[in-house]
Amino acid sequence: MTTPRPTHLHRRSSSKWVPPSAPLHNPISIFKGRSNRETGSRVIRPNHLFESPRYELTNYRDFTDNQISTTKYSIWNFIPLNIWHQISTKYANLYFIFIAVLNWVPFFDAYTRYVGLIPICFVLGTTLIKDGIEDYRRWKFDNQINKKTCHVWDRERCAFRKTEWRYILVGDFVHISNDQDVPADIILLRSSNESGTCYIETCNLDGETSLKQRMVPAKVVGYSKKDSTFKPSDFTGVVTCEKPDKSIYTIRAKVEYEPGQTDVIIKDNMLLRGSRIKNTTFVEGIVVYAGHDTKVMLNNGRAPHKTSGIEKLTNKFIIACFVMLLIMVIYGASASAVWVGDHPTNEQIPFILSNTPTPFIEGFIGIGAFFINYQLLVPISLYITVEIIKALQIYFISNDIQLYDSKSDRAIDCRSLSIPEELGTVTHVLSDKTGTLTENMMIFRNCAFDETDYGTQGSKSNPDQPVKCEELYQRINNSMHNPVQKHFFANILLNNSVVVNTIPHTDLLELGNFEGGVYNIGNSCFYDVTEEKYKAMLAAVGKEPTESDDVSRPDMLGLPTTITFDDRLTVIVEEDTPSESPIPEASPSLRDSPETATPTSPIYRPLSSLSSFSRKLSTVVRRSILRPISNIIPVRKQLISFKQQALNPYEAESPDELALIEGIALYNYVLLERAATSVTISTPEKAEKRYELLLTLPFDATRKRMSVIVTSPKGPLLYCKGADSAVMSRLTSESLTDPKIQTIKSHLDDYAKKGLRTLCFAMKYIPQEEFDDFLHSYKFLMEDSSTEREKMLSEKADELEKNLKLSGVTGIEDRLQDGVPDTLCALREAGIQVWVLTGDKLETAQNIATSSGLFHPQRPLKVIENEADAEEASESAGLNIIMSPAAIRLAQEGNSHLIEALRKAKTVLCYRMTPSEKATMVNTVKKKIKGNVLAIGDGANDVPMIQAAHVGIGIAGKEGLQAAMACDFAIARFKFLSRLLLVHGHWSYYRLANTFLYFLYKNANAVFIIFYYQFFCGASGTNIVDPIWGVIYPIIFTSAQPVVVGVLDQDFDDKTLMSKPEKYVIGRENQLYRWKHFFIDVVDGIYQAAVIYYVTHLTLFASDASLWEMGFYIATSSILVNSGHLALQVRYWHWRLVALFCFFIFFQFGYFFTECLTVGANMIPDPPVWMPIHAMKDSRFWYSQVITVIVALCPRFTSMCLLNSLKPGQKKN
């Protein structure tokens, strides 16, 4: 007996499709290796053409899937690979492992075997946990990306099904809705716009928040037509494309539909992973690159491992310590061999329990024993202590309220835990301009046409909005038919990429679907919801319509028969008599996202009839579609009064274009509609005018201009817009001497001096025959598939864009962020050389540099354009230097005169830079000038520069979060950079420099005490102190104090550091951590070790004190002297710090009391029971401690007093 299949069953998990045998659900496939070594072009056939299981498809075997991972480790290799990384990047760890293994050799063991493993296991384990936490954070972020959803065509269901990104394969046909991210690199094949176009936002790719237009290939434009019956299963084309590469601006591919029917694929036909669909209801396409083969993933390489300058120098110090260790080991082993040679009988050697070995064997054994005894000379506890200090420093930086921006509700995000001290040693700051120094908020301020300049300033109450110029407003109203004026404003309105967005874009595929007789929200498998399709669904699941499935017309509250949205997706429902019932307000869960509704909501209840389904669908449609549509006011009225609307109706590829369209709307020049072949505008005389677009010559970085050709009564009319250097040079020869043109050019120069972004507008009429010939040639080049296609199109456009007539110019303001001048001034006073890298023209860049306070007002300005200028500049110091593109290339080539000039410069400004040149310039400063570089930017195009620098700072701004995700520290505003460097950077450097020196001193002190003892024990390698105490002393007894000091100590408070930026020179010139400081502290440690040992030795000389008692004297002296040494370094005392010092001194005594009551003697004739109490009853113990501390610390105390007398308020250097 078979159990009937339930028809009305709903589970929340059913709203997502998990393909059968998906890798994460099939453990066997985890171990299935799939090579991806591509040697030629890819040939991709759609997956729906094959009947084989999904994960046996050729596209799955040959190409990577869409799952990404940016983690360093996997669950299988985490422990071994992490330990290998620790050993390979920190050679001291290899040394510590060698010592631990050596202690297991019977001849060499100086400590209990397991005791010797404690330090290295603790260090490796702690770092392993830290790295595991960091990698877990990366995994969580990857998981969020991989679990995003998208609709993929399922061949078996003949339907789109919602699935997670990680299950998408090359060859899949995907459906993406408005405001959704593109999951992979796909070829666009269908759009909700009948013209076959769509718009995307690419801030995650190139840092630009402006919209870009994409279009379907020419031969499949019909797929997007309103009357098209296309389904993905109808697509049988074969895609041939190149191997994956990093270039996001080029693509070489073709689609062959059938023999002789081929489309050449260009970048405008591609939707790249990471871009976002905007102003388009939906798009569909085929995946050609997935996962790590996508262009964004190939460009976003793993963040490089960065090591601070202090750590690099410390590695050199440790090598010096190791050399010193080898000398001591060789000396000890030699002395041991000599001793045995001079005392050949057992009776003369105390405590010998076996036959005495030969001098050679004794010397060989002594090498291992001394390696173990002297191992602390290479400080094992240093690394773990420094990791803890850095983590706590990062914690306090992250919680600094003065680095919080209330406007954006963003605090500083410290993404790197390894290099806080690098913030205190920066010598060069290389900064992006737009969005970093400026607000990246373009505002229309000035324009000039017909010899007259018109301009306004922003209001104090609302400086971010354009202000109407009354003079221009009157001029426009009084001379509406002036041809110069008409062509100037028509050029602005027509020659741009601005899109009019007056209706919401709701993809009905996101509303719901039938599956197993149940309507599921948010996982549609069809386009049109109809009675017929509903019956077909019932038949597919083996259920006949019943009374409960009544298909009679339900009460639809007056809904129309057909609801059509955006002319593409249609929901067909039944109409009934109108109802007076008002449309209820949508619930929050439904209003925000249908997918977030709970299973208990009415939407998720099983629908037992078409009537029930219709009512539910009616509610969804009315709430999510009809209400927004009913609120839309007439288009022209909305556009003219857009400033009073909450939603801006315009979206554009360029923020400059958007600023112009919004600005001239104040004067009743309004863009009403932009279609593929026409543009409709409104003029001040309240007339609507429609222009037919004949051709668009898009903007490119080589031409630096854009043109459109429209119809006019006089024939084809070309409107051109671009940079002054690109337009002025293409004017007619008569224009060069025309006084009117010269007047406008002078206004243009004034705009640049004000720091405004300038554009020039020109026009010309084209003879019809000339245009026809040009159009034929241009279309022929459009179909070319060679690598020279873009270059040839640009050269062809140049042929038409000449002999132009200037219409006018505009000036757009990109306002500086608050606090930028003060911040740049503080950095300059701190001695940091600040560079600004911008793509602007010379005049604009120079004015921004002046207004922002980049240039020192009392320093001369030098523009370098060639080698002669560089040679002249190299003879002077403290210049404000401006570098042209030619000079930038000279610097990258390593021109000696230019490098010398840059090394001496006060500030540097580079203009007309491309994004790729920024990272190259960072490397130039690092390698040629030997600077410690901080790079700061806010866009994805700044990521290479940020990752190449010693310290990368990202600004979480309007260009997306790509820079903030790739950086070491993310801040909300540029002004926070001064506090981050001058306060936290200085503190971190000061604290860690002293911490490193203290540990090097402390360990040298401990080792040389053992060394001095060897002179009195026959160089036997015996340790004078308790071996367990000797192992844990540097890790427990003397690690907490430097941690607290390393986190809280201050040589200056934050107010002093902010008011006196010159204090930053301490870290910038590395005044606290040099070779001389290393030698001074090590020598001081050696001297103090001699005092500790010989004062104890003389105190107990000729007494009956045991070795345990002598060890207790020395251990107590060590912690007192080490604590006193650290106390002399502290500049910021607090009662908690005093309590901590006292606690560990008393803890020292407590440890010995406890140990001597529980641990017996080891190879010592007298047990240590009650030894500490007996020793402390002896007055010799107390006066020896006083004498030891005074004599040991006297030189350091005296030198510090002299230094403070000669240079009050300064630290030793």
PDB file of C-alpha atoms in Angstrom, residues 185-190 195-200 211-218 247-253 263-272 285 698 782 789-790:
ATOM      1  CA  ASP A 185      30.412  36.908 -14.594  1.00  0.00           C
ATOM      2  CA  ILE A 186      27.548  36.457 -17.027  1.00  0.00           C
ATOM      3  CA  ILE A 187      26.699  37.403 -20.593  1.00  0.00           C
ATOM      4  CA  LEU A 188      23.521  39.467 -20.618  1.00  0.00           C
ATOM      5  CA  LEU A 189      20.888  37.798 -22.844  1.00  0.00           C
ATOM      6  CA  ARG A 190      17.621  39.275 -21.672  1.00  0.00           C
ATOM      7  CA  SER A 195      15.471  47.827 -25.731  1.00  0.00           C
ATOM      8  CA  GLY A 196      17.594  45.078 -24.206  1.00  0.00           C
ATOM      9  CA  THR A 197      19.462  47.447 -21.921  1.00  0.00           C
ATOM     10  CA  CYS A 198      19.995  47.461 -18.199  1.00  0.00           C
ATOM     11  CA  TYR A 199      21.884  49.542 -15.658  1.00  0.00           C
ATOM     12  CA  ILE A 200      24.417  48.410 -13.117  1.00  0.00           C
ATOM     13  CA  LEU A 211      25.378  53.803 -13.076  1.00  0.00           C
ATOM     14  CA  LYS A 212      26.642  52.110 -16.215  1.00  0.00           C
ATOM     15  CA  GLN A 213      24.543  50.860 -19.098  1.00  0.00           C
ATOM     16  CA  ARG A 214      24.796  47.325 -20.407  1.00  0.00           C
ATOM     17  CA  MET A 215      23.006  45.785 -23.377  1.00  0.00           C
ATOM     18  CA  VAL A 216      22.192  42.366 -24.772  1.00  0.00           C
ATOM     19  CA  PRO A 217      24.011  41.223 -27.935  1.00  0.00           C
ATOM     20  CA  ALA A 218      22.434  42.450 -31.143  1.00  0.00           C
ATOM     21  CA  SER A 247      40.900  42.996 -16.794  1.00  0.00           C
ATOM     22  CA  ILE A 248      37.449  44.295 -15.884  1.00  0.00           C
ATOM     23  CA  TYR A 249      37.361  46.559 -18.938  1.00  0.00           C
ATOM     24  CA  THR A 250      37.938  44.003 -21.690  1.00  0.00           C
ATOM     25  CA  ILE A 251      36.348  40.734 -22.750  1.00  0.00           C
ATOM     26  CA  ARG A 252      36.974  38.649 -25.855  1.00  0.00           C
ATOM     27  CA  ALA A 253      34.150  36.225 -26.496  1.00  0.00           C
ATOM     28  CA  ASP A 263      27.470  37.785 -31.842  1.00  0.00           C
ATOM     29  CA  VAL A 264      30.793  39.268 -30.777  1.00  0.00           C
ATOM     30  CA  ILE A 265      30.661  39.882 -27.030  1.00  0.00           C
ATOM     31  CA  ILE A 266      32.072  43.165 -25.712  1.00  0.00           C
ATOM     32  CA  LYS A 267      32.324  44.542 -22.192  1.00  0.00           C
ATOM     33  CA  ASP A 268      28.932  46.234 -22.592  1.00  0.00           C
ATOM     34  CA  ASN A 269      27.355  42.777 -22.916  1.00  0.00           C
ATOM     35  CA  MET A 270      28.885  41.526 -19.651  1.00  0.00           C
ATOM     36  CA  LEU A 271      27.614  41.703 -16.087  1.00  0.00           C
ATOM     37  CA  LEU A 272      30.515  41.140 -13.710  1.00  0.00           C
ATOM     38  CA  GLY A 285      22.074  35.624 -18.786  1.00  0.00           C
ATOM     39  CA  PRO A 698      30.583  56.929 -25.407  1.00  0.00           C
ATOM     40  CA  MET A 782      31.410  47.516 -33.708  1.00  0.00           C
ATOM     41  CA  ARG A 789      38.444  47.107 -31.607  1.00  0.00           C
ATOM     42  CA  GLU A 790      38.189  49.747 -28.871  1.00  0.00           C
TER      43      GLU A 790
END
